[in-house]
Each structure stands twice: as C-alpha cells, then as structure tokens.
Coordinates of C-alpha atoms in Angstrom, one line a residue:
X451 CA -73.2 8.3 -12.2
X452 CA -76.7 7.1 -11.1
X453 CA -78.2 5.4 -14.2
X454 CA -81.8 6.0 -15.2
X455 CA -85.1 3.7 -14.5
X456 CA -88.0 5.3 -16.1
X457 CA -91.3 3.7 -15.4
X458 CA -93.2 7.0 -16.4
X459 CA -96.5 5.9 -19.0
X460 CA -96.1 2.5 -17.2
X461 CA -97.7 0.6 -14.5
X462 CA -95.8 -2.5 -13.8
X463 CA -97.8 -5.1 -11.7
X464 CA -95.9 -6.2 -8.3
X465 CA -94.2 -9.3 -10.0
X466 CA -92.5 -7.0 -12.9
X467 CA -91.4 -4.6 -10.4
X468 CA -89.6 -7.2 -8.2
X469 CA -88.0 -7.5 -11.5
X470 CA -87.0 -4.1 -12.1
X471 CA -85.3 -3.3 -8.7
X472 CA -82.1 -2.6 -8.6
X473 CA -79.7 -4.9 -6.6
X474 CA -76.1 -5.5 -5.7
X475 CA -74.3 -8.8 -7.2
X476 CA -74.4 -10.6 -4.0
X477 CA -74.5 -14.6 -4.0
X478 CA -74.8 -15.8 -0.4
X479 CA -75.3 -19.3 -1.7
X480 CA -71.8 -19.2 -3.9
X481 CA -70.2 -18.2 -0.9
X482 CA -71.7 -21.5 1.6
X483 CA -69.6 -24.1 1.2
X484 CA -66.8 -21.8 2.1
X485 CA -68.4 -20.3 5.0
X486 CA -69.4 -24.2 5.7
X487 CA -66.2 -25.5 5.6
X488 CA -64.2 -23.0 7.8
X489 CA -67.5 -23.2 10.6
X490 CA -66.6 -27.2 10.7
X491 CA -62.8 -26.5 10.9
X492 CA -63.7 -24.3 14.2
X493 CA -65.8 -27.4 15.4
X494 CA -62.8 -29.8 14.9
X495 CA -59.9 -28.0 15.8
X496 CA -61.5 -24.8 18.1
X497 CA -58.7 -21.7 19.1
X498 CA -56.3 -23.3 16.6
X499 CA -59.0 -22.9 13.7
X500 CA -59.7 -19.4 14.6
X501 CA -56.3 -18.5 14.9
X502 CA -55.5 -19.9 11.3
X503 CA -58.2 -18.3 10.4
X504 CA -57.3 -14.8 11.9
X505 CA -54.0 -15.1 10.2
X506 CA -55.8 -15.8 6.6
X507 CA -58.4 -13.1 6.4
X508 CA -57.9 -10.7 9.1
X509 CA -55.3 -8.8 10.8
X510 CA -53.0 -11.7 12.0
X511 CA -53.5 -14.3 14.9
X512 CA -54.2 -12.2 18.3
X513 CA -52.4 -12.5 21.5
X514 CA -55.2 -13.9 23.2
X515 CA -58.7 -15.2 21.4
X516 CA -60.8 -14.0 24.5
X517 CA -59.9 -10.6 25.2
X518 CA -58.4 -9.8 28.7
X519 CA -59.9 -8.1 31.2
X520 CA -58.1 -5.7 31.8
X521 CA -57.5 -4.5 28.1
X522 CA -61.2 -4.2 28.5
X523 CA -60.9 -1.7 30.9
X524 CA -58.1 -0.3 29.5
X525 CA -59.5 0.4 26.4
X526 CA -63.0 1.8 27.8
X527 CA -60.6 4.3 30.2
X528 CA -58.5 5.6 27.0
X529 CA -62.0 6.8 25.6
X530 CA -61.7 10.3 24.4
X531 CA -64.1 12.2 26.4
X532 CA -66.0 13.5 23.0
X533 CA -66.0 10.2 21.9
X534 CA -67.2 8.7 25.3
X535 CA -69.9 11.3 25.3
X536 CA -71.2 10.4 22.3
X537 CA -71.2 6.6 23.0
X538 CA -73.3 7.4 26.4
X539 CA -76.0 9.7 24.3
X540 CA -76.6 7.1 21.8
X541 CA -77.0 4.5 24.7
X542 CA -79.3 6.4 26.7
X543 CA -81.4 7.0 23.4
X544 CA -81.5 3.5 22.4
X545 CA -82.2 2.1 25.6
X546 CA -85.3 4.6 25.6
X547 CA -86.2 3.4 22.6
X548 CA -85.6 -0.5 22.5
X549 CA -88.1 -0.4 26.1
X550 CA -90.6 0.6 24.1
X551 CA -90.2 -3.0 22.4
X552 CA -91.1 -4.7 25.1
X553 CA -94.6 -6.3 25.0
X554 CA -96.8 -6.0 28.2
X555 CA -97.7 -9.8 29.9
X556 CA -101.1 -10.4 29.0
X557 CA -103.8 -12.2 30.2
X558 CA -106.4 -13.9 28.4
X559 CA -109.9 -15.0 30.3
X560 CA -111.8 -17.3 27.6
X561 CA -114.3 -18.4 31.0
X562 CA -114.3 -19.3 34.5
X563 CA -111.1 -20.9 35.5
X564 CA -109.9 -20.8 32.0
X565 CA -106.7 -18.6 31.0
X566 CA -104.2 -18.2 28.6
X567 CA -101.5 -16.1 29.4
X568 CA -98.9 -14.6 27.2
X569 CA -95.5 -14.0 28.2
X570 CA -91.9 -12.9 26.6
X571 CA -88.9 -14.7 27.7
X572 CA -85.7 -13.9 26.8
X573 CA -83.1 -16.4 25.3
X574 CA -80.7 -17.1 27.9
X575 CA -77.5 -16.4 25.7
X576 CA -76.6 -14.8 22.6
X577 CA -73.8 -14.1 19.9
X578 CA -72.9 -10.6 19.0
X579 CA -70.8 -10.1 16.2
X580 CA -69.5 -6.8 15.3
X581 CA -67.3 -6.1 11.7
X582 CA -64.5 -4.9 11.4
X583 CA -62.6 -4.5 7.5
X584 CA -62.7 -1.3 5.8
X585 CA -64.4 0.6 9.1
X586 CA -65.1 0.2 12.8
X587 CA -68.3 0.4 14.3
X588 CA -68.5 0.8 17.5
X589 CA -72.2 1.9 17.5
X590 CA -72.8 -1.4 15.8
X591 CA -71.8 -2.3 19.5
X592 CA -74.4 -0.5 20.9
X593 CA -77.3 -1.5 18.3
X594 CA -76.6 -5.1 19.7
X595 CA -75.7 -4.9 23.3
X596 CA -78.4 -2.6 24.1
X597 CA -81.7 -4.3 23.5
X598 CA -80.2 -7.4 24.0
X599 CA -80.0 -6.0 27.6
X600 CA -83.8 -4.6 27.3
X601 CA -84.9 -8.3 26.9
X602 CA -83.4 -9.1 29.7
X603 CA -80.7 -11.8 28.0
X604 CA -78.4 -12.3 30.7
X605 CA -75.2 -14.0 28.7
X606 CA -73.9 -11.7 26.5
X607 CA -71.1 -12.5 24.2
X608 CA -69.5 -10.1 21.5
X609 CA -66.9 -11.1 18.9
X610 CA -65.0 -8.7 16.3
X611 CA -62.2 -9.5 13.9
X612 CA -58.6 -9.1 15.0
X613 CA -56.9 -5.9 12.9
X614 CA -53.4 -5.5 12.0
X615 CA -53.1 -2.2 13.0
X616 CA -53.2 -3.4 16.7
X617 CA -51.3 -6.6 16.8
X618 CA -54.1 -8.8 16.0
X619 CA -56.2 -7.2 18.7
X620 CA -59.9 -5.7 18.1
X621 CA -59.8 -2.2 17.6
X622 CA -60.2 -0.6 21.3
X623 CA -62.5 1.4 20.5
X624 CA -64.7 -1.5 19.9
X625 CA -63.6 -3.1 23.1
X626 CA -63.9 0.4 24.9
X627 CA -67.8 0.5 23.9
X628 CA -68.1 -2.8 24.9
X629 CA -66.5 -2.6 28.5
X630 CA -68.3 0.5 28.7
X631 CA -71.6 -1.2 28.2
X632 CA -70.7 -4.2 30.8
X633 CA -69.9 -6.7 28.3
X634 CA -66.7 -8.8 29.5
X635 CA -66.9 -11.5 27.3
X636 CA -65.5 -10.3 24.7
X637 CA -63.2 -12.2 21.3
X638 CA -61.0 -11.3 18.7
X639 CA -62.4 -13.6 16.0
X640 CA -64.2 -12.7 13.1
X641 CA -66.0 -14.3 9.8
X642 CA -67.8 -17.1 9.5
X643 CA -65.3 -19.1 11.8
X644 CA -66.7 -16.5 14.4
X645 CA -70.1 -17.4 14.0
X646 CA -69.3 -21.1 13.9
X647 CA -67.6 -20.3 17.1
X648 CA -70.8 -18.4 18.5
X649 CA -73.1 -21.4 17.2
X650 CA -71.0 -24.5 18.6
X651 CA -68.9 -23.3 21.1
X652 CA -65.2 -23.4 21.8
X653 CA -64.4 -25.9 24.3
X654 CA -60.7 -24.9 24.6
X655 CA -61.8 -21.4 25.3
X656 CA -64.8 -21.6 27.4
X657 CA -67.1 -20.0 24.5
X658 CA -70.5 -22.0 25.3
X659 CA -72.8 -22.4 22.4
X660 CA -75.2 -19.8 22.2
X661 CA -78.9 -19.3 21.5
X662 CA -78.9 -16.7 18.8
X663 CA -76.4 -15.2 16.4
X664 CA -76.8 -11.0 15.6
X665 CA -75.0 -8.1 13.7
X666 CA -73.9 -7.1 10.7
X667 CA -71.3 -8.6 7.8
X668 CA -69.8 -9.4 4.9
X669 CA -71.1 -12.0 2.8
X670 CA -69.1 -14.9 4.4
X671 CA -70.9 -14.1 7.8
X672 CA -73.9 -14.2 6.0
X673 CA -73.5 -17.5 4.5
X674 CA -72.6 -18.6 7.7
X675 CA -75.4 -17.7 9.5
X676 CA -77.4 -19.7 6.7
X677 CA -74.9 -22.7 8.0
X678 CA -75.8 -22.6 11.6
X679 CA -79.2 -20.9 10.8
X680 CA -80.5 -24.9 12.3
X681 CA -78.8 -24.5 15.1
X682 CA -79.1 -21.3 16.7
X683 CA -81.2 -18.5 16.2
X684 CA -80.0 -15.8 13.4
X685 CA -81.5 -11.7 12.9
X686 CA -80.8 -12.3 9.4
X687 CA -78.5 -12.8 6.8
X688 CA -77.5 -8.9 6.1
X689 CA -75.6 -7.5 3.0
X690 CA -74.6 -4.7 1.9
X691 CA -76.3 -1.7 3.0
X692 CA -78.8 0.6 0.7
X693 CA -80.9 3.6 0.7
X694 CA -83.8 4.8 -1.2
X695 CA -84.8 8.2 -1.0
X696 CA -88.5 9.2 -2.3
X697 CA -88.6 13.0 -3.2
X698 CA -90.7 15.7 -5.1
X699 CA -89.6 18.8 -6.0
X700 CA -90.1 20.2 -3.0
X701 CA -87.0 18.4 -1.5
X702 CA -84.0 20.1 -1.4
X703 CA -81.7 18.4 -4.2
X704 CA -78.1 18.6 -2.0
X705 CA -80.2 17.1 0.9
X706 CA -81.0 13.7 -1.3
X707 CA -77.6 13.5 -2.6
X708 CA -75.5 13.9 0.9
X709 CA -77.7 11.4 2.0
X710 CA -77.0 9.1 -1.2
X711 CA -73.2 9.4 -0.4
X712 CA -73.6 8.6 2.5
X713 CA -74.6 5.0 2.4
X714 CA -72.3 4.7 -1.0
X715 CA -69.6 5.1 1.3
X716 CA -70.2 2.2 3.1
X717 CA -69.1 -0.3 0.6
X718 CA -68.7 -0.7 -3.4
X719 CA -72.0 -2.8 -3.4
X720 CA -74.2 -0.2 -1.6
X721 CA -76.9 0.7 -3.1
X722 CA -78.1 4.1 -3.5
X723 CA -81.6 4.9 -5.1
X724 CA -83.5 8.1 -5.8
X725 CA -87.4 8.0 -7.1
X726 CA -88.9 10.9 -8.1
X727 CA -91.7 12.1 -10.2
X728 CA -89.8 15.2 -11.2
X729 CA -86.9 14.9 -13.7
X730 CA -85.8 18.4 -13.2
X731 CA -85.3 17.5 -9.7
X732 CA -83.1 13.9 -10.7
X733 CA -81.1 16.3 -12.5
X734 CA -80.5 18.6 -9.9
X735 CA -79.7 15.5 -7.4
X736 CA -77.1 14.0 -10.1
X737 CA -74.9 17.0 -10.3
X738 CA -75.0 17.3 -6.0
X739 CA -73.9 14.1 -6.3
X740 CA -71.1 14.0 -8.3
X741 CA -69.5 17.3 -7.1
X742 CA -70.2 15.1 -3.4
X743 CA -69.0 12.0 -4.1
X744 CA -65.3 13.6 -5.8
X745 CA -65.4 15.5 -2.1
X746 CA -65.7 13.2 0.0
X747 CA -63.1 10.9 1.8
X748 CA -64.1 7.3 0.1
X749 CA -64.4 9.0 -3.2
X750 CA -63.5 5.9 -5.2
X751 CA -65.9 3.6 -2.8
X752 CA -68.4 6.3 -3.6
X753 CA -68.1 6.4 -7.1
X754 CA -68.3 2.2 -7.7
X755 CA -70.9 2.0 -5.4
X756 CA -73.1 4.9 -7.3
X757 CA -72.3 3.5 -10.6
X758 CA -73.0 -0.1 -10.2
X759 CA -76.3 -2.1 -11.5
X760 CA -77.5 -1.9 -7.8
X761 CA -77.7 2.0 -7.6
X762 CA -80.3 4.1 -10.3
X763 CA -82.4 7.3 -10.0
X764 CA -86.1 6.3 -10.9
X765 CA -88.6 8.3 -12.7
X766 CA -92.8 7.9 -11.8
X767 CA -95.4 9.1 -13.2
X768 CA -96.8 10.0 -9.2
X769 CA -95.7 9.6 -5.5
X770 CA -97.9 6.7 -5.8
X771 CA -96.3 4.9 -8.3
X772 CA -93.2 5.5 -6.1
X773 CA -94.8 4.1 -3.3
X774 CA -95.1 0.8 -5.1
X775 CA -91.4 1.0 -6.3
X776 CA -90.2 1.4 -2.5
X777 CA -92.3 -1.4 -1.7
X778 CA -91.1 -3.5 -4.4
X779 CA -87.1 -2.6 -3.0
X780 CA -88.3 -3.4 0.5
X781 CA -85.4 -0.7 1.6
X782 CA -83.2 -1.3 4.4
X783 CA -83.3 2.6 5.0
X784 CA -86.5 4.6 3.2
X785 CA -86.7 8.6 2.9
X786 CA -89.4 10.2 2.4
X787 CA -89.2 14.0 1.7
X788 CA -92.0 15.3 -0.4
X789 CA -95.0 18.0 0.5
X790 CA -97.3 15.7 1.9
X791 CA -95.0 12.9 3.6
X792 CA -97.5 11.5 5.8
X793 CA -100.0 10.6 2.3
X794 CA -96.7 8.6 0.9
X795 CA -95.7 7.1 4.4
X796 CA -99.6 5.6 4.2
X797 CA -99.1 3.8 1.4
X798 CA -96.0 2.3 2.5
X799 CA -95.7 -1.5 3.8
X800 CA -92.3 -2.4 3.3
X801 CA -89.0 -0.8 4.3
X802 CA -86.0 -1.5 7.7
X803 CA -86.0 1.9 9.2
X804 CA -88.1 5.2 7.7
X805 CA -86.6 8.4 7.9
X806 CA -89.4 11.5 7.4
X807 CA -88.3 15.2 6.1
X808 CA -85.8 16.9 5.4
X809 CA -84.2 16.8 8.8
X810 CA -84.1 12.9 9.2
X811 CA -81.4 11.8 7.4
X812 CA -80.5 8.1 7.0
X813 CA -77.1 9.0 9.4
X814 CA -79.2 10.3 12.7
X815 CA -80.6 6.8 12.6
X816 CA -77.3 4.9 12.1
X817 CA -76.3 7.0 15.2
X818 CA -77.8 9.1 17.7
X819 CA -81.9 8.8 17.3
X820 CA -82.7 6.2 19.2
X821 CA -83.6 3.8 16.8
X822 CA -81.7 0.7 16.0
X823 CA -79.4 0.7 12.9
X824 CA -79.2 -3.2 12.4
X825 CA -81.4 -3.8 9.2
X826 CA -82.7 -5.7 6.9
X827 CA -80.9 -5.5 3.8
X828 CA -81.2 -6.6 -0.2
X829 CA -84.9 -6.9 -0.2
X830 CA -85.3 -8.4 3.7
X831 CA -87.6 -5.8 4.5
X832 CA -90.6 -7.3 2.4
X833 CA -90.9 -10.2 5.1
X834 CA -88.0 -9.4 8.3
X835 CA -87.4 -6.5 10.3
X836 CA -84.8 -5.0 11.8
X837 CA -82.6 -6.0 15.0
X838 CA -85.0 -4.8 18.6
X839 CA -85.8 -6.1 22.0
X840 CA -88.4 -8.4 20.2
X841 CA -85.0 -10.5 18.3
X842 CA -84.2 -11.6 21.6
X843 CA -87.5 -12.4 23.1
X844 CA -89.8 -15.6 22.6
X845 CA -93.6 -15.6 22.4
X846 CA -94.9 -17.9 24.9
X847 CA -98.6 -18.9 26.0
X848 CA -99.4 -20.3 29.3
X849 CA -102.5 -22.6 29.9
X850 CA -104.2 -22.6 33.3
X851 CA -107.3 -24.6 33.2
X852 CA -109.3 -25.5 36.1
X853 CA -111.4 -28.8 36.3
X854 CA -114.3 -27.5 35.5
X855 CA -113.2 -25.3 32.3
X856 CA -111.9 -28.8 31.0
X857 CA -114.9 -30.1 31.4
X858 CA -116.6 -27.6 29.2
X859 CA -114.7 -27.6 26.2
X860 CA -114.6 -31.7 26.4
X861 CA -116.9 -32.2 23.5
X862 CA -115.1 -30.1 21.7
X863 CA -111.7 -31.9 21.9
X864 CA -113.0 -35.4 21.4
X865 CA -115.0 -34.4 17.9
X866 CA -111.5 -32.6 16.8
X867 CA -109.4 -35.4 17.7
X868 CA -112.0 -38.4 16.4
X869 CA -111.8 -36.5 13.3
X870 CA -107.8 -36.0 12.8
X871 CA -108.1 -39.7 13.9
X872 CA -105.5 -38.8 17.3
X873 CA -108.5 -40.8 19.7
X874 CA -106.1 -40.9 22.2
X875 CA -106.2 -36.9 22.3
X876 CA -110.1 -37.1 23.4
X877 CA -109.4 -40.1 26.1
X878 CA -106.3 -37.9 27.7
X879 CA -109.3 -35.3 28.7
X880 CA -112.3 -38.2 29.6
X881 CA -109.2 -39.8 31.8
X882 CA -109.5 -36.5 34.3
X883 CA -113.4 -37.5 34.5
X884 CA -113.3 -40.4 35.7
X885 CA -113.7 -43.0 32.3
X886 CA -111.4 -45.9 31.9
X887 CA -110.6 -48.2 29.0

C-alpha cells in the first residue's frame, strides 16, 4: 500500500517533476461528448430530459424536479438538533471567514478631476450544484451558499441528484441545510444534465439561465462545465479529491496516516501522498496506514484509492526538495507538519487550502474551520484557487474624468492611437475640444 517515489541524490528541474507526480486516471475530455450530448437533450426537451435522465444515472425520476416548499421546510424542521448545531457552527465560521474576501472599493486619484475607481459587483445569479452518489454533503451546501451570500448574489439556485433511498427526492438533509440557509430554489437533478440545466435554463420549470456554475463532481459534471464553460461562468472543473502531507520526523506517524485515510475515503481515485526526507518515518506512516485503512468504514474504497498510480509516499533528500515536489502536485489540500513549518510554508506557491501542524488536519477544513472546502483538484492549484466570495464577484473600474483631465492626457491618446493606426480614437477626444473634420 502506498508505493515508493524516491527522488533522494536527484534534483529534477520543474518540467521533470510535473512528470513524476502522481495522478488519478481521469479523462475529462473522454467523457465530453457524453456530458455534451445529455446538456443538448436538456435544452431540447427540458423536465422530460432531466427526468430521463434521473431515471438513467440516479435514483429514479422525482416527484417533482423543483423541490416544494414545504418539503423544504420540512426537511430543515426534522434536523436533529446535534446535527443542526453543527450546520449553524460551520455557517457562522464560514461567513466570518468568506467577509474577509471581500475587497474594499477603492479610489484611484491619477490628477485633478481624474479618477478611477474600483469596484466588485456581484453576478446577479448563480448555479449551485451539490453531489450526491456514494455520500451526502451537506456542508458542500454551505461551502457554496455561504460566500455566494457574502458577494451579495441575490439569485441563488442549488441542484442535487435525486436518490433512491427517498423516492427520487434529494436527500433532506441536503434540502434541510439548504432551507436552513434561505435557499428556496432548490432541484432534484443531478450530472451534467444539471448543469446544462443551470447554464440554459428550463423553460417548463421556471429555471432561468444562470451566470455562473459552482461545486463539486464526478467527472461528467466536470466535462460539462467544460460544455457550457462559454456560456456561463464555471469555479472549475473539479475531480477527485487529494492530499499531500509534508512531514519530518518530528511528525507524529498515526497523525499523517489518519489524515491519508481520510481523503482515500472519498473515492477510489483519491489521491493520497506523503513526502518526507526521513525513510524511517515513511515506514512508520505505511504500517498506521494499513492497520487504518482495514479499520475503517470504506475499507475497500481506502485500499484502491491508497494503492492506485495516483497515491505514493515520496522520499527527498530535504524539506526543500519537498517544497518543489508540493509545488509540482499543486495539492488541493497541503500539510505541513515538520519542526520549522513556517521555513517550508515560505517556499510554498502552489496548493487549494494549507493546513499547518499537527492539530490542522485536512477534515477541520472540510468542516468546521472557517475556511472553504471547494478546491482545486488534479493539479488546478498551480494556476486556480479555491471556491470564495471573490468566485462570485467581478473586478470593475470606473472612469470619471473631468474636462480638463481630458485635456491633459490628449497628446497622449492621439500619438497611441496614430500609431495602432485607430485615428478615429484621437478625433473622439479633439471632438470634446472643439475641432471638426
């Protein structure tokens, strides 16, 4: 369990390492012009695709495609109370945190009467889409609702596949979260038909296009946020989830390896990835993890996901070289726990979320610390970040000019546009002053 990478005598350059990572089989582009095709059956046929569709992959065709009302509220008053509790903790903690995502209004004064401004503006609408398959996730509900509402988006939509276990309904714990945090537009569709759905809009149920697409999936919902990607706005096209944990000796081996199992159990492509500079230590973390992983609910899940090509325990010569590994992985969720963490957190560029020491394991984050769980995954993190206030939000810059600020920076626009060969730029300033062809 957990093959070997040993890079120790070695320094790979950036390129090689890219080529040494470790990742799961996951073809996005094999899996298109399925996605593709079932997104353009939703756009001709609308409820009656999804409910095909429903019957197909998920857990049978649901009563009702829009979830009622009142099995909204419903579902949020049959809450358990430890359960509710727990829902409202993590809230309040990521509504603390996303605020802090928020960027200020600023004002920019390049002279008299001349000003840019900068402001954030929400989108008006969005998409949320929660999975549902092997697990629920209703703090998946949270990760999305929550700083969606921080930006200030004030149409909120949330879809999640129908299960058999409840008549083709979404799981209520799901729709409890969801009623709980305000949201009443809520559907019982899932897959890439749902996020055709969320893209083009369901006439025949009122589902209006929206603005941008968010949340987690399997690799059909990625593929079809690729499809629509030209559309609407997407987070990103997530896949399965990974972990890499950097640790010295110092690190306490059963530590590394719960934390290991605990993204293995995820799915049969996680990826789980130790580097070290101590093979002692990778010793010590094998044998937690295999007396873990046999413990353990998922224990087959575990075990494939551990023993496939995407999950290895990697051997450095130094914390540095494991720096460069890490950045190389671009890790949806990065460890650190060695001696000096904040030396190896330096010299780090790339990574989703990064957990530090031995008492911030990958699972507060997925839960209860405040920050968002919504990743990237697969390598995303060495050019994307994770879901926030700032996915919903658009950059946008507001001249104010005054007559006499135009007239100072004239010159300058006529000698730019005479020498792009755009004339008519220069004439659309001299035109203010006065000069006529």
């Amino acid at each position: 369990m957990l093959r070997t990478i040993d890079l120790r005598g070695t320094r790979p350059s950036v390129s090689e390492l890219l080529g040494l990572v470790p990742r799961a089989a996951m073809d996005v582009s094999a899996a298109y012009d399925i996605a593709r095709g079932l997104i353009d059956d939703v756009r001709r046929d609308g409820s009656a695709a999804l409910d095909d569709q429903a019957d197909r992959f998920d857990g049978g065709r649901p009563p009702s495609v829009r979830v009622p009302a009142d099995e909204l509220a419903a579902a949020r008053d049959a809450l358990s109370p430890e359960v509710r509790r727990a829902v409202e903790s993590t809230i309040e903690r990521v509504r603390a945190a996303s605020a802090a995502q928020v960027p200020a209004p600023v004002v920019t004064r390049l002279g008299d009467g001349a000003v840019v401004e900068q402001r954030w503006q929400p989108v008006e609408r969005v998409g949320l889409y929660v999975p549902g398959g092997k697990l629920v996730y209703p703090s998946s509900v949270i990760m999305n609702v929550v700083p969606a509402q921080i930006a200030g988006v004030r149409s909120i939509a949330l879809a999640s596949p129908p299960q058999a276990a409840f008549g083709g309904r979404i799981h209520p714990t799901i729709a409890g979260v969801a009623a709980l945090l305000g949201i009443d537009e809520v559907y019982a569709m899932g897959g890439a038909g749902a996020i055709g759905a969320f893209a083009y809009g369901v006439p025949d149920l009122g589902l209006v296009p929206v603005q941008r697409v968010t949340g987690p999936g399997n690799v059909f919902v990625a593929a079809a946020k690729r499809a629509v990607a030209g559309v609407t706005g997407i987070d990103a096209e997530a896949g399965p989830t990974d972990i890499l944990v950097i640790a010295d000796d110092s690190a306490d081996a059963d530590f590394v390896a719960s934390d290991l199992v605990s993204q293995a159990e995820h799915d049969e492509l996680a990826a789980a990835v130790l580097v070290t500079d101590d093979a002692a230590f990778a010793e010590r973390v094998r044998e937690r993890v295999a007396v873990r992983a046999d413990a353990t609910r998922h224990a087959d899940r575990v075990r494939t996901a551990l023993t496939g090509a995407q999950s290895a325990v990697v051997l450095v010569d130094d914390l540095e070289q494991a720096a460069a590994f890490a950045n190389a992985f671009g890790a949806e969720h990065l460890e650190i726990q060695v001696r000096d963490a904040d030396a190896t957190l330096a010299r780090i560029e790339n990574a989703g979320a990064i957990f530090i020491g031995p008492y911030s394991p990958v699972s507060l984050g997925d839960y209860a610390a405040g920050s968002n769980h919504v990743l990237p995954t697969g390598g995303m993190a060495r050019y994307a970040s994770g879901l926030s206030a700032a996915t919903f939000l658009r950059p946008q810059q507001v001249v104010r000019y005054d007559e006499a600020a135009l007239r100072e920076v004239a010159p300058v626009i006529a000698t730019l546009s005479d020498e792009e060969g755009l004339p008519a730029h220069g004439e659309a300033v001299t035109a203010r002053f006065g000069e006529r062809p």
